[in-house]
Coordinates of N, CA and C and ligand atoms in Angstrom, one line a residue:
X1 N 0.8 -1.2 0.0 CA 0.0 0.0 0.0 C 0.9 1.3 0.0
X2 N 0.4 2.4 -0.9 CA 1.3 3.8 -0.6 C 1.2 4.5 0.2
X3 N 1.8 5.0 0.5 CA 1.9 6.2 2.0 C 0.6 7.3 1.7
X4 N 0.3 7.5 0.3 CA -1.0 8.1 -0.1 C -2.3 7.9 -0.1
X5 N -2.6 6.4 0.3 CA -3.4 5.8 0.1 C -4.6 6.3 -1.4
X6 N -4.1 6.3 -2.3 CA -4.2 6.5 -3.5 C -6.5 5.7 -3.6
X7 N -6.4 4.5 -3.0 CA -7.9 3.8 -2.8 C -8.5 4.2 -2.1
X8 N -8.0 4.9 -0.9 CA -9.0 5.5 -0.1 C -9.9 6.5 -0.5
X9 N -8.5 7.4 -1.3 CA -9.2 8.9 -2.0 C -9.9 8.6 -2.7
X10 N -9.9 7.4 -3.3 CA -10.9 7.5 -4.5 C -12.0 7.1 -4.0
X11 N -12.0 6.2 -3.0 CA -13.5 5.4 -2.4 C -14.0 6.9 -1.8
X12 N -13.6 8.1 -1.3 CA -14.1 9.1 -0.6 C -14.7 10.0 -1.7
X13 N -14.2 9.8 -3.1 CA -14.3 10.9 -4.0 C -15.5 10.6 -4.6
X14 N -15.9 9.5 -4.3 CA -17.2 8.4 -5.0 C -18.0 8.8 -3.8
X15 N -18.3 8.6 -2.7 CA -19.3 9.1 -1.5 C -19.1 10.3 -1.5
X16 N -18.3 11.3 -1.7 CA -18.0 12.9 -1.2 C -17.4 13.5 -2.0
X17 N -17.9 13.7 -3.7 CA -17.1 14.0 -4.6 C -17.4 15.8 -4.7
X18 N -18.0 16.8 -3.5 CA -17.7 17.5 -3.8 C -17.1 18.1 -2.5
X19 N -16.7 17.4 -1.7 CA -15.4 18.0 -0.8 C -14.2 17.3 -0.9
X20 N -14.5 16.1 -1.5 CA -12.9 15.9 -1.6 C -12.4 16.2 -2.7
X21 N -13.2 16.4 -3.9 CA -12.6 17.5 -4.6 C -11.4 17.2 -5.5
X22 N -10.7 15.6 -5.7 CA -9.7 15.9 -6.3 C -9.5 14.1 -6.7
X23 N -9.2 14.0 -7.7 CA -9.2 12.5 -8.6 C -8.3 11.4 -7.3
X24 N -7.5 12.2 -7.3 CA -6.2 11.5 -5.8 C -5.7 12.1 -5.6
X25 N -5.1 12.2 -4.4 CA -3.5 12.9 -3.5 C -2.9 14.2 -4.6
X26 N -2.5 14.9 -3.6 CA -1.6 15.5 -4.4 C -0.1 15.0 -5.1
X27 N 0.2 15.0 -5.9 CA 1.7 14.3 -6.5 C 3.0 15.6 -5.4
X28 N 4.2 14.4 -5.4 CA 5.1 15.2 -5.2 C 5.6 17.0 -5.6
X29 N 5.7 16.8 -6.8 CA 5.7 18.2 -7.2 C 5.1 19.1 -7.0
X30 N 3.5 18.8 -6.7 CA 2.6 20.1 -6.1 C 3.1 20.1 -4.6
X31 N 3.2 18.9 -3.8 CA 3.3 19.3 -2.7 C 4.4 20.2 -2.2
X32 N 5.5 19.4 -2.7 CA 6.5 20.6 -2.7 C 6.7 21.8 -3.1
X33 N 6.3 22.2 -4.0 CA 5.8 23.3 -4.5 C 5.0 24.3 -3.7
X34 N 4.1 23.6 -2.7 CA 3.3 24.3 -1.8 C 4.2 24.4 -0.3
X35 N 5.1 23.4 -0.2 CA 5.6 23.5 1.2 C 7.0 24.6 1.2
X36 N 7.3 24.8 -0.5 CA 8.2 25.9 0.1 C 8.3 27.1 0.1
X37 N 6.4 27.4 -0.3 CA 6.0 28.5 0.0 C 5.8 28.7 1.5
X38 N 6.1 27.7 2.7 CA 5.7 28.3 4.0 C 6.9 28.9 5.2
X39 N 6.6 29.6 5.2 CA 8.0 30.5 5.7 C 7.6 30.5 7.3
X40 N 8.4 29.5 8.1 CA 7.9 29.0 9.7 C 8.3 30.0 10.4
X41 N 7.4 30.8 11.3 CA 8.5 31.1 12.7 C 8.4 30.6 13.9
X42 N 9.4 29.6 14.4 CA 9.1 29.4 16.0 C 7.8 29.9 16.9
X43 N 7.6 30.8 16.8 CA 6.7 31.1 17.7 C 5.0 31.4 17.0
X44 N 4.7 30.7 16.0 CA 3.5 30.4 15.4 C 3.1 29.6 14.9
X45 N 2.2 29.3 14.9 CA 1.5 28.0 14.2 C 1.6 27.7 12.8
X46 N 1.3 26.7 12.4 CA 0.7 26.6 11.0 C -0.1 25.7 10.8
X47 N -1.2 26.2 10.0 CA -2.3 25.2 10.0 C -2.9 24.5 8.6
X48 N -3.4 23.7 8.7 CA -3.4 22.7 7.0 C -5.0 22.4 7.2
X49 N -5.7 23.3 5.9 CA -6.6 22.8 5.7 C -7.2 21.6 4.7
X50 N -7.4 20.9 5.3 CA -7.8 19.8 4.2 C -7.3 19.2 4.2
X51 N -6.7 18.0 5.0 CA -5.5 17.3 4.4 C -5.7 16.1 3.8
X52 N -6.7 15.4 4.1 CA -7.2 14.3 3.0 C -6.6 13.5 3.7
X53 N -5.4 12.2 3.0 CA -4.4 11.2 3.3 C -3.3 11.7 3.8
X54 N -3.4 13.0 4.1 CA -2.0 13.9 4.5 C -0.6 14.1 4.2
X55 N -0.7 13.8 2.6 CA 0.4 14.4 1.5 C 1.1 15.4 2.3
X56 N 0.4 16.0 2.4 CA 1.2 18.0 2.5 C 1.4 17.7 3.9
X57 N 0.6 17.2 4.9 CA 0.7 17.0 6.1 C 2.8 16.8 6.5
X58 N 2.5 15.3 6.2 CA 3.8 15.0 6.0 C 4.9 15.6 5.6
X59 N 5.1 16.0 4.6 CA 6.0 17.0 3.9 C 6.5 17.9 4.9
X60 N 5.1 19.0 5.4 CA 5.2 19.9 6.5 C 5.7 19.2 7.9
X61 N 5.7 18.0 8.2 CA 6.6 17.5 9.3 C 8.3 17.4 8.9
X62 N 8.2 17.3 7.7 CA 9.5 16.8 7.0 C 10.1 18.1 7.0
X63 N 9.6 19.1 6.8 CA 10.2 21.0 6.4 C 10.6 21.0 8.2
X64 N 10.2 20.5 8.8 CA 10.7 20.7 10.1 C 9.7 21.5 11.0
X65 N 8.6 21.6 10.0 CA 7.1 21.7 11.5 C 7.5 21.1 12.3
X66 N 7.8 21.8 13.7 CA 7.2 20.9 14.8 C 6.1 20.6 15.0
X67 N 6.1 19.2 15.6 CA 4.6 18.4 15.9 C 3.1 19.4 16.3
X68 N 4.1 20.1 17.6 CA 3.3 21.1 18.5 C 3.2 22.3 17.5
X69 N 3.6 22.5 16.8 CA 3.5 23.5 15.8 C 2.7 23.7 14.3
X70 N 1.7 22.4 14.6 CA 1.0 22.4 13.0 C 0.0 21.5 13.6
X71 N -1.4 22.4 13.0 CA -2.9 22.0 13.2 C -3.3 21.6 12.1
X72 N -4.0 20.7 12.2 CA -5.1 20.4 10.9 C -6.2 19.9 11.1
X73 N -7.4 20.2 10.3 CA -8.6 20.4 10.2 C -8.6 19.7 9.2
X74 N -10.1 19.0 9.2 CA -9.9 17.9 8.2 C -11.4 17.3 8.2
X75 N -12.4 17.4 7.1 CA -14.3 17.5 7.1 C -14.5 15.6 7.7
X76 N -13.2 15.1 7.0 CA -14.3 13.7 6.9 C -13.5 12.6 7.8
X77 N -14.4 12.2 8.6 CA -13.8 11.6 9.8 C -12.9 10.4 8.7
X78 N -13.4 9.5 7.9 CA -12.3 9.0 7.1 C -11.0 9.0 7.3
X79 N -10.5 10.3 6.8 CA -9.4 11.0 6.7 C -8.9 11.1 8.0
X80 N -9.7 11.5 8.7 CA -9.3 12.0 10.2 C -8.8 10.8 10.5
X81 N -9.5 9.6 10.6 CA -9.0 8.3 11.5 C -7.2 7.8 10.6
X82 N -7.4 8.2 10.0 CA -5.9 7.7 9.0 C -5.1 8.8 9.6
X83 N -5.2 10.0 9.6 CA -4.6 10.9 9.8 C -4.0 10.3 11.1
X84 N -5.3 10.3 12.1 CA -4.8 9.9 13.3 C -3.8 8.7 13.8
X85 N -3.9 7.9 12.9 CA -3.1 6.7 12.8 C -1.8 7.2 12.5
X86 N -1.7 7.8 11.3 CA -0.3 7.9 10.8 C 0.6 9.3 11.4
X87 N 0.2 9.8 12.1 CA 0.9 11.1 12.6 C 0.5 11.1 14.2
X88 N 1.1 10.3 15.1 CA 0.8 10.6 16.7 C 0.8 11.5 16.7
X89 N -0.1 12.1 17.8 CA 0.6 13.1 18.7 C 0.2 14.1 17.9
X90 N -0.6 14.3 16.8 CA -0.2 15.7 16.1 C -2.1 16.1 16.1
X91 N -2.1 17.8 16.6 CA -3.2 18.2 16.7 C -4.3 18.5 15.2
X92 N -5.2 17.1 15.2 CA -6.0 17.3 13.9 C -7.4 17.3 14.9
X93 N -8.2 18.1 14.4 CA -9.3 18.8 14.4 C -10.4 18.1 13.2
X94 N -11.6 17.3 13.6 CA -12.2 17.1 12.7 C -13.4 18.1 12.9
X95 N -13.9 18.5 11.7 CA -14.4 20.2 11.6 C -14.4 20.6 10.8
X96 N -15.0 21.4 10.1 CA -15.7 21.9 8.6 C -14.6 23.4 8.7
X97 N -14.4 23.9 7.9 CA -13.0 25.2 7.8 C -14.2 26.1 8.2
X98 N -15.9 25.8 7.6 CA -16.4 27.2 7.2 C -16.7 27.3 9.0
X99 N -16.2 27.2 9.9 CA -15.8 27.2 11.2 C -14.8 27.6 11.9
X100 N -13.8 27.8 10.9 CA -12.3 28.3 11.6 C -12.0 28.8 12.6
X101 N -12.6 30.3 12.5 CA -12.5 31.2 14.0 C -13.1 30.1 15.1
X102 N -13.9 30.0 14.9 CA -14.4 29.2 16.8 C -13.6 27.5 16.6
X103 N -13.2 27.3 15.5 CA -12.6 25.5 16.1 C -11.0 26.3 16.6
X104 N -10.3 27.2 15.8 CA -9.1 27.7 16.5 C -9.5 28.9 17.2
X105 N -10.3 29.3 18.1 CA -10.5 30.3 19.0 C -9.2 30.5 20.1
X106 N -8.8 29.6 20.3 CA -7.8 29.7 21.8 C -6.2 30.0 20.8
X107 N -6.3 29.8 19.4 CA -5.0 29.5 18.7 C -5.0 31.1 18.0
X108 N -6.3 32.4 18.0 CA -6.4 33.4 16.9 C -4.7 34.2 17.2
X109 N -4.3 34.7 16.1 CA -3.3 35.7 16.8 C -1.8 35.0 16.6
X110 N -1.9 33.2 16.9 CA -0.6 32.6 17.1 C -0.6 32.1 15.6
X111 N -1.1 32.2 14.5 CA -1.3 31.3 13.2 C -0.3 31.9 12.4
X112 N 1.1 31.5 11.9 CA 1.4 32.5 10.9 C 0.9 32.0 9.7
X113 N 0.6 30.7 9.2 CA 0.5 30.3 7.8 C -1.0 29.6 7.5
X114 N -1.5 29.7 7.0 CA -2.5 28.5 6.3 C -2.0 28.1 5.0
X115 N -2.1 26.3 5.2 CA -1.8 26.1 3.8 C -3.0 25.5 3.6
X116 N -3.8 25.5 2.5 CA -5.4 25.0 2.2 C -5.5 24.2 1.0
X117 N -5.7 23.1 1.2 CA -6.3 22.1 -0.3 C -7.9 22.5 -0.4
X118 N -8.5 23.0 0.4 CA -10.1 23.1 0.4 C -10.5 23.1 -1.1
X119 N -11.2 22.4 -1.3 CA -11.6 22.9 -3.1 C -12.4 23.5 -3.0
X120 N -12.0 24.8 -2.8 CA -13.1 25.9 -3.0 C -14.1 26.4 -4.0
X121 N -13.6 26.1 -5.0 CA -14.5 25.7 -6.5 C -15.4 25.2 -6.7
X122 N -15.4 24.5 -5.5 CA -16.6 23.2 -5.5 C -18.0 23.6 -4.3
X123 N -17.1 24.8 -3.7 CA -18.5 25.4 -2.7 C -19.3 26.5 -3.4
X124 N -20.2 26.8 -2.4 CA -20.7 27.7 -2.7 C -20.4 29.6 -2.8
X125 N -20.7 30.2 -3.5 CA -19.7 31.3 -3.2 C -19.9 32.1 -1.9
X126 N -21.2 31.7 -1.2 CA -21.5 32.1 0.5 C -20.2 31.7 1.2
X127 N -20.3 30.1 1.3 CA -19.3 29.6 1.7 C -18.3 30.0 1.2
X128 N -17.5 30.0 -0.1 CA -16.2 30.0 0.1 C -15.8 31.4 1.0
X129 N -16.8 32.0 0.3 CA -15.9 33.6 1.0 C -16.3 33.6 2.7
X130 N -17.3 32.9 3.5 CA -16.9 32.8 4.5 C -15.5 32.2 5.2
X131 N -15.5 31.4 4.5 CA -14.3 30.4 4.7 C -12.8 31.4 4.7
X132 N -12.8 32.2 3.2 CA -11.8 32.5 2.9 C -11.6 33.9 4.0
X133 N -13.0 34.9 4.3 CA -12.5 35.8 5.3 C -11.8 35.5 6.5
X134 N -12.5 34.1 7.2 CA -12.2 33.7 8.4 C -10.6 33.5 8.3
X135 N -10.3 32.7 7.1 CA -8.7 32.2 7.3 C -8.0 34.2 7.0
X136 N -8.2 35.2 6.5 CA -7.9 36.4 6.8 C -8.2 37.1 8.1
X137 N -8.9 36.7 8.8 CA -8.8 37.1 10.4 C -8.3 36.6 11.2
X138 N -7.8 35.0 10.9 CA -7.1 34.1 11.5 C -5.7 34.9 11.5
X139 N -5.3 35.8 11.0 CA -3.6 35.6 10.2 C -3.5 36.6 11.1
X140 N -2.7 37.2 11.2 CA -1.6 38.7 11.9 C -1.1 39.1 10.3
X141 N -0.8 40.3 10.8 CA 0.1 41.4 9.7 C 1.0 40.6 9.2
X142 N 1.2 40.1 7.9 CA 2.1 39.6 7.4 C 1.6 37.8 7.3
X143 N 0.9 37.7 7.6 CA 0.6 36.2 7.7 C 0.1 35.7 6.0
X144 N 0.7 34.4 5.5 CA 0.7 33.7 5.0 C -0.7 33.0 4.4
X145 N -1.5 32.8 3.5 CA -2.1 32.5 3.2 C -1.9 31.5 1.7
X146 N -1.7 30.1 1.9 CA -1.0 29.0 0.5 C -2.3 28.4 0.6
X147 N -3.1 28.4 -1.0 CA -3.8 27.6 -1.4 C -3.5 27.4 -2.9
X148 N -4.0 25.9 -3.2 CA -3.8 25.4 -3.9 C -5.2 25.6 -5.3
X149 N -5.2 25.1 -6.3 CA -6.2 25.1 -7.2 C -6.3 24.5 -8.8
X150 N -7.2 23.7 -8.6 CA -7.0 23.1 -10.6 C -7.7 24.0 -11.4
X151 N -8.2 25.4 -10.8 CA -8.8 26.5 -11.7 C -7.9 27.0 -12.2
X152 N -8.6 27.4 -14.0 CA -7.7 28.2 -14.3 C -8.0 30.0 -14.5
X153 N -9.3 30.1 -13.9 CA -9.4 31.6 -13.4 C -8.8 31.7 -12.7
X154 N -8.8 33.6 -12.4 CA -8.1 34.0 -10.9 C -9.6 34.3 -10.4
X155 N -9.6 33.4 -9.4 CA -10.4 33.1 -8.1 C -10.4 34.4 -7.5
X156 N -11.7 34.7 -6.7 CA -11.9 35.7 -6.0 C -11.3 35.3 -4.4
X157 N -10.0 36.0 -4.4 CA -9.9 35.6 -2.4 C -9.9 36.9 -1.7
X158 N -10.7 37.9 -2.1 CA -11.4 38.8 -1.4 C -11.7 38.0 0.3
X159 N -10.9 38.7 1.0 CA -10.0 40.2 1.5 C -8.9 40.3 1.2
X160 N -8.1 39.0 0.6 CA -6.9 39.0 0.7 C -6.6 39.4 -1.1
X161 N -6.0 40.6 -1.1 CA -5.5 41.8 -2.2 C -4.1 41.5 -2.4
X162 N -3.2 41.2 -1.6 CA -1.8 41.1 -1.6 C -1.3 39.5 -2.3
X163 N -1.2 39.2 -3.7 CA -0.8 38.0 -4.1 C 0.9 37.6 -4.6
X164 N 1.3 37.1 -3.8 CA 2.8 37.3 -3.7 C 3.2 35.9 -4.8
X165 N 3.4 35.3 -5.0 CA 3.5 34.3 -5.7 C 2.4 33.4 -6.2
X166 N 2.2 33.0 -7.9 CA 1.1 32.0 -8.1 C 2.7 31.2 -9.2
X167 N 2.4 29.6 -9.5 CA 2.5 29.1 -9.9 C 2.1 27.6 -10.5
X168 N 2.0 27.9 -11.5 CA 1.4 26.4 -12.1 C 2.0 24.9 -12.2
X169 N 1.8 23.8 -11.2 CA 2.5 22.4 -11.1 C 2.2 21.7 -12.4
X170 N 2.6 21.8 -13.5 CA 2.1 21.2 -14.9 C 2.7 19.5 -14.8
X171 N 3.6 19.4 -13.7 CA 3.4 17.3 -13.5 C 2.6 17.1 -12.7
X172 N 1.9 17.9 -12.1 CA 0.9 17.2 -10.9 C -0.8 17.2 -12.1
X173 N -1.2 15.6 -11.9 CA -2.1 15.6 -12.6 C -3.6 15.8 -12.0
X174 N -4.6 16.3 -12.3 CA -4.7 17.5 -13.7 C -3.5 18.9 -13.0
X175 N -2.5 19.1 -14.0 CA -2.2 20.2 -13.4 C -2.8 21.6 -12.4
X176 N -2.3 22.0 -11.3 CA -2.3 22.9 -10.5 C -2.1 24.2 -10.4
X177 N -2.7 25.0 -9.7 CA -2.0 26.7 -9.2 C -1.8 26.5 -8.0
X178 N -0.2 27.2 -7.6 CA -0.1 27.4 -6.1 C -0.4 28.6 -6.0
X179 N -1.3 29.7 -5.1 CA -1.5 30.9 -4.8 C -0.5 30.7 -3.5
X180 N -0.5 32.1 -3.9 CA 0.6 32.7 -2.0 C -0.6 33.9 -1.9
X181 N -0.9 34.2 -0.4 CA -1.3 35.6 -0.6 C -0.4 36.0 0.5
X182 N -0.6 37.5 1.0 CA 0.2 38.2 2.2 C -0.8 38.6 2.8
X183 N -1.2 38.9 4.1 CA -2.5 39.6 5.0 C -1.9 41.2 5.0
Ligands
LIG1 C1 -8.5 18.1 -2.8 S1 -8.5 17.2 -1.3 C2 -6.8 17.5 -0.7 C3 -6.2 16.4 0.1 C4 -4.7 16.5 0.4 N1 -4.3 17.7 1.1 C5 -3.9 16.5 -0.9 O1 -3.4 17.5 -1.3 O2 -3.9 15.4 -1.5 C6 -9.5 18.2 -0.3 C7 -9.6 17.8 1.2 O3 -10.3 18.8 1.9 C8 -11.3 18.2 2.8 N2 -12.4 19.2 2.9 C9 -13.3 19.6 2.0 N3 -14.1 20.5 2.5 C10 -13.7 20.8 3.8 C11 -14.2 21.7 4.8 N4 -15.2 22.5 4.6 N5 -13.5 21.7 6.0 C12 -12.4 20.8 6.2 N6 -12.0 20.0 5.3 C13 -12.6 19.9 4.1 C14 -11.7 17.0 2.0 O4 -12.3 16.0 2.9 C15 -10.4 16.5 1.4 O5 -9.7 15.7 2.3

């Protein structure tokens, strides 16, 4: 079996093909691609929305997140129970994002990054832009905001105006956008 569990995603994409959002895992190249857009400091968090099989999860243990130092939220208990399996010890949150402020209530303030697979494409535009303000009040001055996307519009991420880096993963299949924003 692969570390991505490549059958699970799919058995999930077939019951919940509009939050999980994605044929399978993300490939190497996107992930990476997204992990070195996160620029850690000691003294803040970083939080991963979506993690699915926990591609990115991983990675971001591997960049040298500390354990104590990276949250994730994650809609489908599925996911969560694997998650929980394969990462002791590490704070995952099962919880819908369009919830952010009150599931990280005690964490507001300490967050420097979100990295987000949410397929926002696939919500509603109520939702996404709930979703997407919350993760802008989540941040501090300067805070980080990495999502991912197989759109090839530019997406509305109203509040967030400041787009510091996009780039397209053309080996991750169906090819990707990494967005960066800045708060
Ligand atoms: C495209 S998959 C990405 C999975 C993994 N991060 C990857 O890159 O392979 C999207 C993930 O977001 C989760 N998800 C979708 N809507 C969500 C929501 N509102 N709150 C939390 N997680 C959600 C899905 O269950 C799924 O695991």
């Amino acid at each position: 079996m692969k570390r991505s569990q490549p059958h699970l995603f799919l058995r999930n994409l077939i019951k919940h093909p509009r939050t999980t959002g994605a044929i399978w895992p993300s490939s190497t190249y996107l992930v990476d691609e997204i992990v070195k857009q996160v620029n850690y400091h000691p003294e803040q968090y970083v939080v991963e929305l979506g993690a699915g099989t926990g591609v990115v999860t991983d990675a971001l243990l591997k960049k040298r997140i500390p354990l104590d130092k990276l949250i994730v939220i994650e809609y489908n208990p599925a996911f969560v129970k694997l998650l929980q399996t394969k990462f002791k010890g590490l704070h995952i949150i099962q919880g819908n994002a369009i919830e952010l402020l009150s599931l990280l209530s005690s964490e507001r303030g300490k967050v420097g990054t979100v990295v987000s697979s949410l397929p926002l494409r696939m919500l509603s535009k109520p939702a996404r832009k709930k979703i997407v303000e919350q993760i802008y009040d989540l941040l501090p001055h300067d805070g980080r905001y990495i999502q991912f996307t197989y759109s090839y519009l530019d997406n509305d991420f109203q509040p967030f105006k400041n787009k510091i880096y996009s780039k397209r993963v053309w080996l991750n299949l169906p090819p990707a956008r990494v967005d960066v924003f800045l708060k």
